């Protein structure tokens, strides 16, 4: 009997045992200060949360062993690695309760909090603060949390304003505010000191530029001397530098007021507290020379379609490609071309295509938070959040307008942003190298670092008549939108249909048509053959959906075409595009 009673009691306790509730503990600290200690703020938060979870053991609460710790990340955004892992685990159904020490550890942004609560509700997840117990499933709980977060967001914004005001006031006093020292200087506490032999090299660079009067020749002279940038240590990415000076870097050195003993802030130069490497007269002379040597950098207000990348596009040998254009009817076609007197192989790049490549590459780079922070430098959490905000602003500026040509003609924000953030573009046979101006991008202050970043896009140059077209490595044309139909191809197709109609229904011979059109009979015969192409090929050409290298000359010289339409598609390399276009037409 006793045994039965004991068994019954045991069964009863099992049946009433609370189900296990997986609790994730999230901790955060805004700065990295103190994180190297054996017991830091993150440990203290976790210890308090674990004690709270233990007190709820009767409800089945069980802490998840996974650590969700964000050390050195601001609460002003959700770009935090541990928070992203926590959200992924919530979506995977691994978490039922989120435990934090205080509400502002999760976020200090009302907008972000609203999105997180929406996710919590959708996944049936509760949110608990150890020091402020709330239940986010009730309207009163949400109201209380929103009030607290309003104050948290206000505190963050006020703190940011104070920091920005302090930086502005310090720079007006000529103080160096940190970052990677410019070449020729090394950091000494909160100020800069000249660093030899780099300071002497900077003076020589200024003197050589006034003598050579050309950045390209200056770059060649510096490379001939074997000079390299100084090696710098970065807490995030280790050691950097120790590489050849690029043209953009040399231009940045020549235009940096810090070498003349000044500190730049918001478009103004203030007398600095550091020692100048060059005198003010030399710096002023170099600035005047840079301004006078600027080729095509100013966009004239009367220009119908100015080229935003003028003076910045080069081929792999260092030849500058200058803006050019042709006009057919009312349509204006812009190009970047090698000068007419250049003895080398001529290059003519359609301007819209190269501008599309550059825009898309910068958007991909600026839209990747890790790439931006790895390139510019993470700094503290406040600095990282500020950089990402600037990067998003750059993306918005570059995305203005649906068409680059339209954007350029309207002198839009997109065109200005594209010109401001590019130092140099090198169009090589297998890739396009883009040297970004981080200061022009709004991601770095003048004098704060190297000022440049490089992006590579794998492309292939294909000659198409007189022009050179760019094809992305995956085989797609280098454009953000579908390109316009080729006028020459469309005109050839129309001419072929007209001549075929006259031959078929007008009772005229090929010889008569040739005499009437003042063309050779052989050429008329070829044009008529073009009209006999498969209907879907004709439609694809009229849409502009054909291989980028196909033009009217290539098409006319491909005559005679096979009778089988499938063989025609294969011959012209239009199998995939024709099928896709036909399918789209069928859906419509």
Coordinates of C-alpha atoms in Angstrom, one line a residue:
X1 CA 0.0 0.0 0.0
X2 CA 2.8 2.3 0.9
X3 CA 4.5 1.6 -2.4
X4 CA 1.3 2.3 -4.3
X5 CA 0.9 5.6 -2.4
X6 CA 4.5 6.6 -3.2
X7 CA 4.0 5.8 -6.9
X8 CA 0.8 7.8 -7.0
X9 CA 2.5 10.7 -5.4
X10 CA 5.4 10.5 -7.8
X11 CA 3.1 10.3 -10.8
X12 CA 1.1 13.3 -9.5
X13 CA 4.3 15.4 -9.2
X14 CA 5.4 14.5 -12.7
X15 CA 2.0 15.3 -14.1
X16 CA 2.1 18.8 -12.5
X17 CA 5.7 19.6 -13.3
X18 CA 5.9 22.9 -15.3
X19 CA 7.1 22.6 -18.9
X20 CA 10.6 23.7 -19.6
X21 CA 10.9 27.3 -20.8
X22 CA 14.1 28.2 -22.7
X23 CA 15.4 31.6 -21.4
X24 CA 18.0 33.6 -23.4
X25 CA 20.0 36.1 -21.4
X26 CA 21.1 39.1 -23.5
X27 CA 23.8 41.6 -22.3
X28 CA 25.2 44.7 -23.8
X29 CA 27.8 47.4 -23.1
X30 CA 28.1 50.6 -25.2
X31 CA 31.8 51.0 -24.9
X32 CA 34.8 48.7 -24.9
X33 CA 36.2 50.3 -21.8
X34 CA 36.7 47.7 -19.0
X35 CA 35.9 44.6 -21.1
X36 CA 39.4 43.3 -20.7
X37 CA 38.8 42.8 -17.0
X38 CA 38.2 39.4 -15.5
X39 CA 34.8 40.5 -14.2
X40 CA 33.2 43.2 -16.3
X41 CA 29.8 44.8 -16.8
X42 CA 28.7 41.9 -19.1
X43 CA 29.5 39.4 -16.4
X44 CA 27.6 41.4 -13.8
X45 CA 24.5 41.6 -16.0
X46 CA 24.6 37.9 -16.8
X47 CA 25.0 37.0 -13.1
X48 CA 21.9 39.1 -12.2
X49 CA 19.9 37.6 -15.0
X50 CA 20.9 34.0 -14.1
X51 CA 19.8 34.6 -10.5
X52 CA 16.4 35.9 -11.7
X53 CA 15.9 32.9 -14.0
X54 CA 16.8 30.6 -11.1
X55 CA 14.2 32.2 -9.0
X56 CA 11.6 31.3 -11.6
X57 CA 12.6 27.6 -11.6
X58 CA 9.1 26.6 -10.4
X59 CA 7.7 27.9 -13.6
X60 CA 10.1 25.7 -15.6
X61 CA 12.5 28.5 -16.6
X62 CA 15.8 27.2 -17.8
X63 CA 18.7 29.4 -19.0
X64 CA 20.2 28.7 -22.5
X65 CA 23.9 28.1 -22.3
X66 CA 24.5 30.2 -25.4
X67 CA 26.0 33.6 -24.5
X68 CA 24.4 36.6 -26.3
X69 CA 26.9 39.3 -25.3
X70 CA 27.5 42.5 -27.2
X71 CA 30.5 44.3 -25.9
X72 CA 31.2 47.7 -27.4
X73 CA 28.0 48.2 -29.4
X74 CA 25.5 51.0 -29.2
X75 CA 21.9 50.5 -28.4
X76 CA 20.9 53.0 -31.1
X77 CA 20.7 50.3 -33.8
X78 CA 20.3 46.5 -34.2
X79 CA 23.6 46.0 -36.1
X80 CA 25.0 43.9 -33.3
X81 CA 26.3 40.3 -33.8
X82 CA 24.9 38.8 -30.6
X83 CA 21.5 40.4 -31.1
X84 CA 21.4 39.0 -34.7
X85 CA 22.2 35.5 -33.3
X86 CA 19.5 35.9 -30.7
X87 CA 16.9 37.0 -33.4
X88 CA 17.9 34.0 -35.5
X89 CA 17.4 31.6 -32.6
X90 CA 14.0 33.2 -31.8
X91 CA 12.9 32.7 -35.4
X92 CA 14.1 29.1 -35.2
X93 CA 11.9 28.5 -32.1
X94 CA 14.8 28.0 -29.7
X95 CA 13.9 30.8 -27.3
X96 CA 10.7 31.5 -25.3
X97 CA 11.8 34.2 -22.8
X98 CA 14.4 37.0 -23.3
X99 CA 15.9 38.2 -20.0
X100 CA 17.8 41.5 -19.8
X101 CA 19.2 43.5 -16.9
X102 CA 17.5 46.7 -18.0
X103 CA 15.3 47.6 -21.0
X104 CA 17.8 49.8 -22.6
X105 CA 20.3 46.9 -22.8
X106 CA 18.1 45.5 -25.6
X107 CA 17.6 48.8 -27.5
X108 CA 17.5 52.5 -27.1
X109 CA 15.5 53.1 -30.2
X110 CA 11.7 53.2 -30.2
X111 CA 11.5 52.2 -33.8
X112 CA 13.7 49.2 -33.3
X113 CA 11.9 48.2 -30.2
X114 CA 8.5 48.2 -32.0
X115 CA 9.9 45.9 -34.6
X116 CA 11.4 43.6 -32.0
X117 CA 8.1 43.4 -30.0
X118 CA 6.3 42.6 -33.3
X119 CA 8.8 39.7 -33.7
X120 CA 8.3 38.6 -30.1
X121 CA 4.5 38.5 -30.5
X122 CA 4.7 36.6 -33.8
X123 CA 6.9 33.9 -32.2
X124 CA 5.2 33.8 -28.8
X125 CA 8.3 35.1 -27.0
X126 CA 8.1 37.0 -23.7
X127 CA 10.5 39.8 -22.7
X128 CA 11.6 40.3 -19.1
X129 CA 13.7 43.0 -17.4
X130 CA 15.3 42.0 -14.2
X131 CA 15.2 45.4 -12.6
X132 CA 11.9 46.5 -14.3
X133 CA 9.6 43.5 -14.6
X134 CA 7.2 43.9 -17.6
X135 CA 5.1 41.7 -19.7
X136 CA 5.1 42.7 -23.3
X137 CA 2.0 40.8 -24.1
X138 CA -0.2 43.4 -22.4
X139 CA -1.0 46.9 -23.6
X140 CA 0.0 48.4 -20.3
X141 CA 3.3 46.6 -20.4
X142 CA 4.0 48.0 -23.9
X143 CA 3.0 51.5 -22.8
X144 CA 5.3 51.5 -19.8
X145 CA 8.2 50.1 -22.0
X146 CA 7.6 52.8 -24.6
X147 CA 7.8 55.5 -22.0
X148 CA 11.1 54.1 -20.7
X149 CA 12.5 53.7 -24.2
X150 CA 11.5 57.3 -25.0
X151 CA 13.8 58.5 -22.2
X152 CA 16.5 56.1 -23.3
X153 CA 16.4 57.3 -26.8
X154 CA 16.4 60.9 -25.6
X155 CA 19.4 60.2 -23.5
X156 CA 21.2 58.7 -26.4
X157 CA 20.5 61.7 -28.7
X158 CA 21.5 64.2 -26.1
X159 CA 24.7 62.3 -25.5
X160 CA 25.4 62.3 -29.2
X161 CA 24.8 66.0 -29.5
X162 CA 27.2 66.6 -26.6
X163 CA 29.9 64.5 -28.2
X164 CA 29.5 66.3 -31.6
X165 CA 29.6 69.7 -29.9
X166 CA 32.8 68.7 -28.0
X167 CA 34.4 67.5 -31.2
X168 CA 33.5 70.7 -33.0
X169 CA 34.8 72.8 -30.1
X170 CA 38.0 70.8 -29.9
X171 CA 38.6 71.1 -33.6
X172 CA 38.0 74.9 -33.5
X173 CA 40.8 75.0 -31.0
X174 CA 43.0 73.1 -33.4
X175 CA 43.0 69.8 -31.5
X176 CA 43.6 66.5 -33.2
X177 CA 40.6 64.2 -32.4
X178 CA 42.2 60.8 -33.0
X179 CA 42.0 58.3 -35.8
X180 CA 44.8 57.1 -38.1
X181 CA 47.5 59.8 -38.3
X182 CA 48.3 61.2 -41.7
X183 CA 51.5 60.1 -43.4
X184 CA 54.3 62.2 -41.9
X185 CA 52.8 62.3 -38.4
X186 CA 52.6 60.0 -35.4
X187 CA 50.3 60.2 -32.5
X188 CA 51.6 61.5 -29.2
X189 CA 48.7 61.4 -26.7
X190 CA 46.1 63.9 -28.0
X191 CA 48.4 65.6 -30.5
X192 CA 50.5 64.9 -33.5
X193 CA 54.2 65.0 -34.0
X194 CA 56.2 64.9 -37.2
X195 CA 57.5 61.4 -38.0
X196 CA 60.8 60.9 -39.9
X197 CA 61.6 60.0 -42.6
X198 CA 57.9 60.4 -43.7
X199 CA 57.7 64.1 -42.8
X200 CA 60.7 64.8 -45.1
X201 CA 59.1 62.7 -47.9
X202 CA 55.9 64.7 -47.6
X203 CA 57.9 67.9 -48.1
X204 CA 59.6 66.4 -51.1
X205 CA 56.2 65.3 -52.5
X206 CA 54.9 68.9 -52.3
X207 CA 58.1 70.2 -54.0
X208 CA 58.1 67.5 -56.7
X209 CA 54.4 68.3 -57.6
X210 CA 55.2 72.0 -58.2
X211 CA 58.1 70.9 -60.4
X212 CA 56.3 68.1 -62.3
X213 CA 52.9 69.8 -62.5
X214 CA 51.1 66.4 -62.8
X215 CA 49.9 63.8 -60.3
X216 CA 50.7 61.0 -62.8
X217 CA 54.3 62.0 -63.1
X218 CA 54.5 62.6 -59.4
X219 CA 53.2 59.0 -58.8
X220 CA 55.8 57.6 -61.2
X221 CA 58.6 59.6 -59.4
X222 CA 57.5 58.4 -56.0
X223 CA 57.3 54.8 -57.2
X224 CA 60.8 55.1 -58.7
X225 CA 62.1 56.1 -55.3
X226 CA 60.5 53.0 -53.8
X227 CA 58.6 54.9 -51.1
X228 CA 55.9 53.1 -49.2
X229 CA 53.2 54.2 -46.8
X230 CA 54.0 53.7 -43.1
X231 CA 52.8 50.6 -41.3
X232 CA 50.0 51.3 -38.9
X233 CA 48.5 49.1 -36.3
X234 CA 44.7 48.8 -36.0
X235 CA 43.0 47.2 -33.1
X236 CA 40.3 45.7 -35.3
X237 CA 42.2 44.6 -38.4
X238 CA 45.8 44.3 -37.2
X239 CA 48.6 46.0 -39.3
X240 CA 48.0 48.0 -42.4
X241 CA 49.9 50.2 -44.7
X242 CA 53.4 49.4 -46.1
X243 CA 52.2 49.7 -49.6
X244 CA 52.8 51.9 -52.6
X245 CA 51.3 55.4 -52.8
X246 CA 48.4 55.5 -55.1
X247 CA 47.5 58.6 -57.2
X248 CA 44.5 59.3 -55.0
X249 CA 46.6 59.0 -51.9
X250 CA 49.1 61.5 -53.3
X251 CA 46.3 63.9 -54.1
X252 CA 45.0 63.5 -50.6
X253 CA 48.4 64.4 -49.2
X254 CA 48.7 67.4 -51.4
X255 CA 45.2 68.8 -50.4
X256 CA 45.4 67.9 -46.7
X257 CA 45.6 71.1 -44.6
X258 CA 46.9 69.3 -41.6
X259 CA 50.4 69.4 -43.2
X260 CA 50.2 73.2 -43.0
X261 CA 49.4 73.1 -39.3
X262 CA 45.6 73.4 -39.7
X263 CA 42.7 71.2 -38.6
X264 CA 39.7 70.9 -41.0
X265 CA 36.1 70.7 -39.8
X266 CA 32.9 71.2 -41.7
X267 CA 34.5 73.0 -44.6
X268 CA 36.7 75.3 -42.5
X269 CA 40.4 75.2 -41.6
X270 CA 41.4 76.2 -38.0
X271 CA 44.9 76.8 -36.7
X272 CA 46.1 73.5 -35.2
X273 CA 48.1 72.8 -32.1
X274 CA 50.4 70.4 -33.9
X275 CA 53.7 71.3 -35.7
X276 CA 53.3 72.0 -39.4
X277 CA 55.4 69.9 -41.8
X278 CA 55.3 72.5 -44.7
X279 CA 54.9 76.2 -44.6
X280 CA 51.6 77.9 -45.5
X281 CA 53.0 79.5 -48.6
X282 CA 54.0 76.2 -50.1
X283 CA 50.6 74.6 -49.2
X284 CA 48.8 77.6 -50.8
X285 CA 50.9 77.3 -54.0
X286 CA 50.1 73.6 -54.3
X287 CA 46.3 74.2 -53.8
X288 CA 46.4 76.8 -56.6
X289 CA 48.2 74.4 -58.9
X290 CA 45.8 71.6 -58.1
X291 CA 42.9 73.9 -59.0
X292 CA 44.4 75.1 -62.2
X293 CA 45.3 71.5 -63.3
X294 CA 41.8 70.2 -62.7
X295 CA 40.6 68.9 -66.1
X296 CA 36.9 68.7 -66.7
X297 CA 36.1 68.5 -63.0
X298 CA 33.6 71.3 -63.0
X299 CA 30.2 70.6 -64.5
X300 CA 29.1 73.6 -66.6
X301 CA 25.6 74.8 -65.9
X302 CA 24.9 75.0 -69.6
X303 CA 25.9 71.4 -70.3
X304 CA 23.0 69.3 -71.4
X305 CA 24.4 65.9 -70.2
X306 CA 27.6 66.5 -68.2
X307 CA 29.7 63.5 -67.4
X308 CA 30.1 63.1 -63.6
X309 CA 33.2 60.9 -63.9
X310 CA 35.2 63.3 -66.2
X311 CA 38.9 63.3 -65.3
X312 CA 38.6 60.2 -63.2
X313 CA 38.5 57.3 -65.7
X314 CA 41.7 55.6 -66.8
X315 CA 42.7 52.4 -68.6
X316 CA 45.1 49.9 -67.2
X317 CA 48.1 51.8 -68.7
X318 CA 47.2 55.0 -67.0
X319 CA 45.7 56.8 -70.0
X320 CA 43.0 59.2 -69.1
X321 CA 39.6 58.7 -70.8
X322 CA 38.0 62.0 -71.6
X323 CA 34.2 62.7 -72.0
X324 CA 32.9 62.8 -75.5
X325 CA 29.5 62.5 -77.2
X326 CA 27.7 62.0 -80.5
X327 CA 24.2 63.1 -81.4
X328 CA 21.8 61.1 -83.6
X329 CA 18.5 63.0 -84.2
X330 CA 17.4 64.2 -80.7
X331 CA 19.3 61.5 -78.9
X332 CA 22.7 62.3 -77.2
X333 CA 25.1 59.4 -76.6
X334 CA 27.9 60.0 -74.1
X335 CA 31.2 58.2 -74.0
X336 CA 34.6 58.1 -72.2
X337 CA 37.3 57.9 -74.9
X338 CA 41.0 58.0 -75.3
X339 CA 42.3 61.3 -76.8
X340 CA 42.3 61.4 -80.6
X341 CA 46.1 62.0 -80.7
X342 CA 46.9 59.0 -78.5
X343 CA 49.0 56.5 -80.4
X344 CA 47.7 53.4 -78.5
X345 CA 44.7 51.2 -79.1
X346 CA 41.6 53.5 -79.0
X347 CA 38.9 52.9 -76.3
X348 CA 35.4 54.2 -76.3
X349 CA 33.3 53.3 -73.3
X350 CA 29.6 54.1 -73.2
X351 CA 29.3 56.6 -70.3
X352 CA 26.0 55.2 -68.9
X353 CA 27.4 51.7 -68.7
X354 CA 30.6 52.6 -66.7
X355 CA 28.5 54.9 -64.5
X356 CA 26.1 52.1 -63.8
X357 CA 29.0 49.7 -62.9
X358 CA 30.4 52.3 -60.5
X359 CA 27.1 53.1 -58.9
X360 CA 26.2 49.5 -58.3
X361 CA 29.6 48.6 -56.9
X362 CA 29.5 51.5 -54.4
X363 CA 25.9 50.6 -53.4
X364 CA 27.0 47.0 -52.7
X365 CA 30.0 48.2 -50.7
X366 CA 28.2 50.9 -48.7
X367 CA 25.3 48.6 -48.0
X368 CA 27.6 46.0 -46.3
X369 CA 28.0 47.2 -42.7
X370 CA 31.1 45.0 -42.0
X371 CA 32.9 46.1 -45.1
X372 CA 32.4 49.8 -44.3
X373 CA 33.5 49.4 -40.7
X374 CA 36.5 47.2 -41.6
X375 CA 37.6 49.8 -44.1
X376 CA 37.0 53.0 -42.2
X377 CA 37.7 51.6 -38.7
X378 CA 35.2 50.5 -36.1
X379 CA 36.2 52.9 -33.3
X380 CA 33.7 52.9 -30.4
X381 CA 30.1 52.0 -30.6
X382 CA 29.0 55.6 -31.1
X383 CA 31.5 56.1 -34.0
X384 CA 30.4 52.8 -35.7
X385 CA 26.7 53.8 -35.5
X386 CA 27.5 57.2 -37.0
X387 CA 29.4 55.7 -39.9
X388 CA 26.6 53.3 -40.7
X389 CA 24.1 56.1 -40.7
X390 CA 26.4 58.1 -43.1
X391 CA 26.7 55.0 -45.4
X392 CA 22.9 54.6 -45.6
X393 CA 22.7 58.3 -46.5
X394 CA 25.2 57.7 -49.3
X395 CA 23.1 54.7 -50.6
X396 CA 20.0 56.9 -50.6
X397 CA 21.8 59.6 -52.6
X398 CA 23.1 57.1 -55.2
X399 CA 19.7 55.5 -55.6
X400 CA 18.0 58.8 -56.5
X401 CA 16.4 58.6 -60.0
X402 CA 15.6 55.5 -62.0
X403 CA 18.0 56.3 -64.8
X404 CA 21.5 57.6 -64.7
X405 CA 21.2 59.7 -67.9
X406 CA 18.1 61.3 -66.5
X407 CA 19.8 61.9 -63.2
X408 CA 22.8 63.5 -64.8
X409 CA 20.7 65.8 -67.0
X410 CA 18.9 67.0 -64.0
X411 CA 22.1 67.4 -62.0
X412 CA 20.5 65.4 -59.2
X413 CA 21.8 64.4 -55.8
X414 CA 22.8 61.1 -57.3
X415 CA 25.2 62.7 -59.8
X416 CA 26.8 64.9 -57.1
X417 CA 27.2 61.9 -54.8
X418 CA 28.8 59.8 -57.6
X419 CA 31.3 62.4 -58.4
X420 CA 32.1 63.3 -54.8
X421 CA 32.8 59.7 -53.6
X422 CA 35.1 58.6 -56.5
X423 CA 38.8 59.5 -56.7
X424 CA 39.8 57.3 -59.6
X425 CA 38.5 54.5 -61.8
X426 CA 40.8 52.1 -63.7
X427 CA 39.1 50.1 -66.4
X428 CA 41.3 47.0 -66.9
X429 CA 40.7 44.1 -69.4
X430 CA 39.3 41.8 -66.6
X431 CA 38.1 44.2 -63.9
X432 CA 37.2 47.7 -62.9
X433 CA 39.1 49.2 -59.9
X434 CA 37.3 52.0 -58.1
X435 CA 39.2 54.1 -55.6
X436 CA 36.7 55.7 -53.2
X437 CA 37.2 59.1 -51.6
X438 CA 36.1 58.3 -48.0
X439 CA 35.9 62.0 -47.2
X440 CA 33.8 62.7 -50.2
X441 CA 31.6 59.7 -49.2
X442 CA 31.1 61.5 -45.8
X443 CA 32.7 58.5 -44.0
X444 CA 35.9 60.3 -42.8
X445 CA 37.1 63.7 -41.8
X446 CA 40.0 65.4 -43.6
X447 CA 43.2 64.4 -41.9
X448 CA 41.7 61.6 -40.0
X449 CA 43.3 58.7 -42.0
X450 CA 44.3 57.5 -45.4
X451 CA 41.1 58.7 -47.0
X452 CA 40.7 56.0 -49.6
X453 CA 39.2 52.5 -50.2
X454 CA 39.4 50.3 -53.2
X455 CA 36.6 48.2 -54.8
X456 CA 37.1 45.7 -57.6
X457 CA 34.4 44.6 -60.0
X458 CA 35.2 41.6 -62.2
X459 CA 34.2 42.6 -65.7
X460 CA 35.2 41.8 -69.3
X461 CA 35.8 44.3 -72.1
X462 CA 34.1 43.3 -75.3
X463 CA 34.6 45.4 -78.5
X464 CA 31.4 46.2 -80.2
X465 CA 32.1 48.2 -83.4
X466 CA 33.9 51.4 -82.3
X467 CA 32.7 51.1 -78.7
X468 CA 34.0 48.9 -75.9
X469 CA 31.2 47.3 -73.8
X470 CA 31.5 46.1 -70.2
X471 CA 30.2 42.7 -69.3
X472 CA 30.0 41.6 -65.6
X473 CA 31.9 38.3 -64.9
X474 CA 28.6 36.4 -64.7
X475 CA 27.9 37.3 -68.4
X476 CA 25.3 40.0 -67.8
X477 CA 25.6 43.5 -69.2
X478 CA 27.0 46.0 -66.7
X479 CA 23.8 47.9 -66.2
X480 CA 21.3 48.5 -63.4
X481 CA 18.4 48.6 -65.8
X482 CA 17.7 46.9 -69.1
X483 CA 19.5 48.8 -71.9
X484 CA 17.8 50.5 -74.7
X485 CA 17.4 48.8 -78.1
X486 CA 20.4 49.4 -80.5
X487 CA 19.2 52.0 -83.0
X488 CA 21.4 50.5 -85.8
X489 CA 20.0 47.0 -85.3
X490 CA 16.4 48.3 -85.2
X491 CA 16.9 50.4 -88.3
X492 CA 18.4 47.4 -90.1
X493 CA 15.4 45.2 -89.2
X494 CA 13.0 47.8 -90.4
X495 CA 14.9 48.3 -93.7
X496 CA 14.9 44.5 -94.2
X497 CA 11.1 44.3 -93.8
X498 CA 10.6 47.2 -96.2
X499 CA 12.7 45.7 -98.9
X500 CA 11.2 42.2 -98.4
X501 CA 7.7 43.7 -98.8
X502 CA 8.7 45.5 -102.1
X503 CA 10.3 42.3 -103.4
X504 CA 7.3 40.1 -102.4
X505 CA 4.3 42.3 -103.2
X506 CA 5.7 45.1 -105.4
X507 CA 7.0 42.9 -108.2
X508 CA 10.4 44.4 -108.0
X509 CA 13.6 42.5 -108.5
X510 CA 16.7 42.7 -106.2
X511 CA 18.6 44.5 -109.0
X512 CA 15.8 47.1 -109.3
X513 CA 15.7 47.6 -105.5
X514 CA 19.4 48.0 -105.5
X515 CA 19.3 50.7 -108.2
X516 CA 16.4 52.4 -106.4
X517 CA 18.2 52.4 -103.0
X518 CA 21.6 53.2 -104.5
X519 CA 23.0 50.1 -103.0
X520 CA 24.7 47.0 -104.3
X521 CA 22.5 44.0 -105.2
X522 CA 24.6 41.8 -102.8
X523 CA 24.0 44.2 -99.9
X524 CA 20.2 44.4 -100.6
X525 CA 20.1 40.6 -100.6
X526 CA 21.8 40.5 -97.2
X527 CA 19.4 43.1 -95.8
X528 CA 16.4 41.1 -97.0
X529 CA 17.8 38.0 -95.4
X530 CA 17.8 39.8 -92.0
X531 CA 14.0 40.2 -92.3
X532 CA 13.7 36.4 -92.5
X533 CA 15.1 35.8 -89.0
X534 CA 12.9 34.0 -86.4
X535 CA 10.1 36.2 -85.0
X536 CA 11.3 35.8 -81.4
X537 CA 14.9 36.9 -82.5
X538 CA 13.4 40.0 -84.1
X539 CA 11.4 40.8 -81.0
X540 CA 14.4 40.3 -78.8
X541 CA 16.5 42.8 -80.9
X542 CA 13.7 45.3 -80.7
X543 CA 13.7 45.0 -76.9
X544 CA 17.4 45.4 -76.7
X545 CA 17.6 41.9 -75.3
X546 CA 20.6 40.5 -77.2
X547 CA 24.3 39.8 -76.7
X548 CA 26.0 43.1 -75.9
X549 CA 28.6 42.7 -78.8
X550 CA 25.9 42.2 -81.4
X551 CA 25.5 45.2 -83.7
X552 CA 24.2 45.9 -87.2
X553 CA 27.6 45.3 -88.9
X554 CA 28.0 41.9 -87.2
X555 CA 24.4 40.9 -88.1
X556 CA 24.6 41.8 -91.7
X557 CA 28.0 40.0 -92.1
X558 CA 26.4 36.8 -90.6
X559 CA 24.2 36.3 -93.7
X560 CA 23.2 33.8 -94.9
X561 CA 21.4 32.5 -91.8
X562 CA 20.5 28.8 -91.2
X563 CA 16.9 27.9 -92.1
X564 CA 16.3 26.3 -88.7
X565 CA 15.3 29.0 -86.2
X566 CA 17.0 27.1 -83.3
X567 CA 20.3 27.2 -85.2
X568 CA 19.8 30.9 -85.8
X569 CA 19.4 31.5 -82.1
X570 CA 22.6 29.5 -81.3
X571 CA 24.5 31.3 -84.1
X572 CA 23.6 34.7 -82.7
X573 CA 24.1 33.6 -79.1
X574 CA 20.5 34.5 -78.2
X575 CA 19.0 31.3 -77.0
X576 CA 18.5 32.2 -73.3
X577 CA 17.5 35.8 -73.9
X578 CA 15.0 34.9 -76.6
X579 CA 13.4 32.2 -74.5
X580 CA 13.1 34.5 -71.5
X581 CA 11.7 37.3 -73.6
X582 CA 9.2 35.1 -75.2
X583 CA 8.1 33.7 -71.8
X584 CA 7.7 37.3 -70.5
X585 CA 5.7 38.2 -73.5
X586 CA 3.4 35.2 -73.1
X587 CA 2.7 36.2 -69.5
X588 CA 1.8 39.7 -70.5

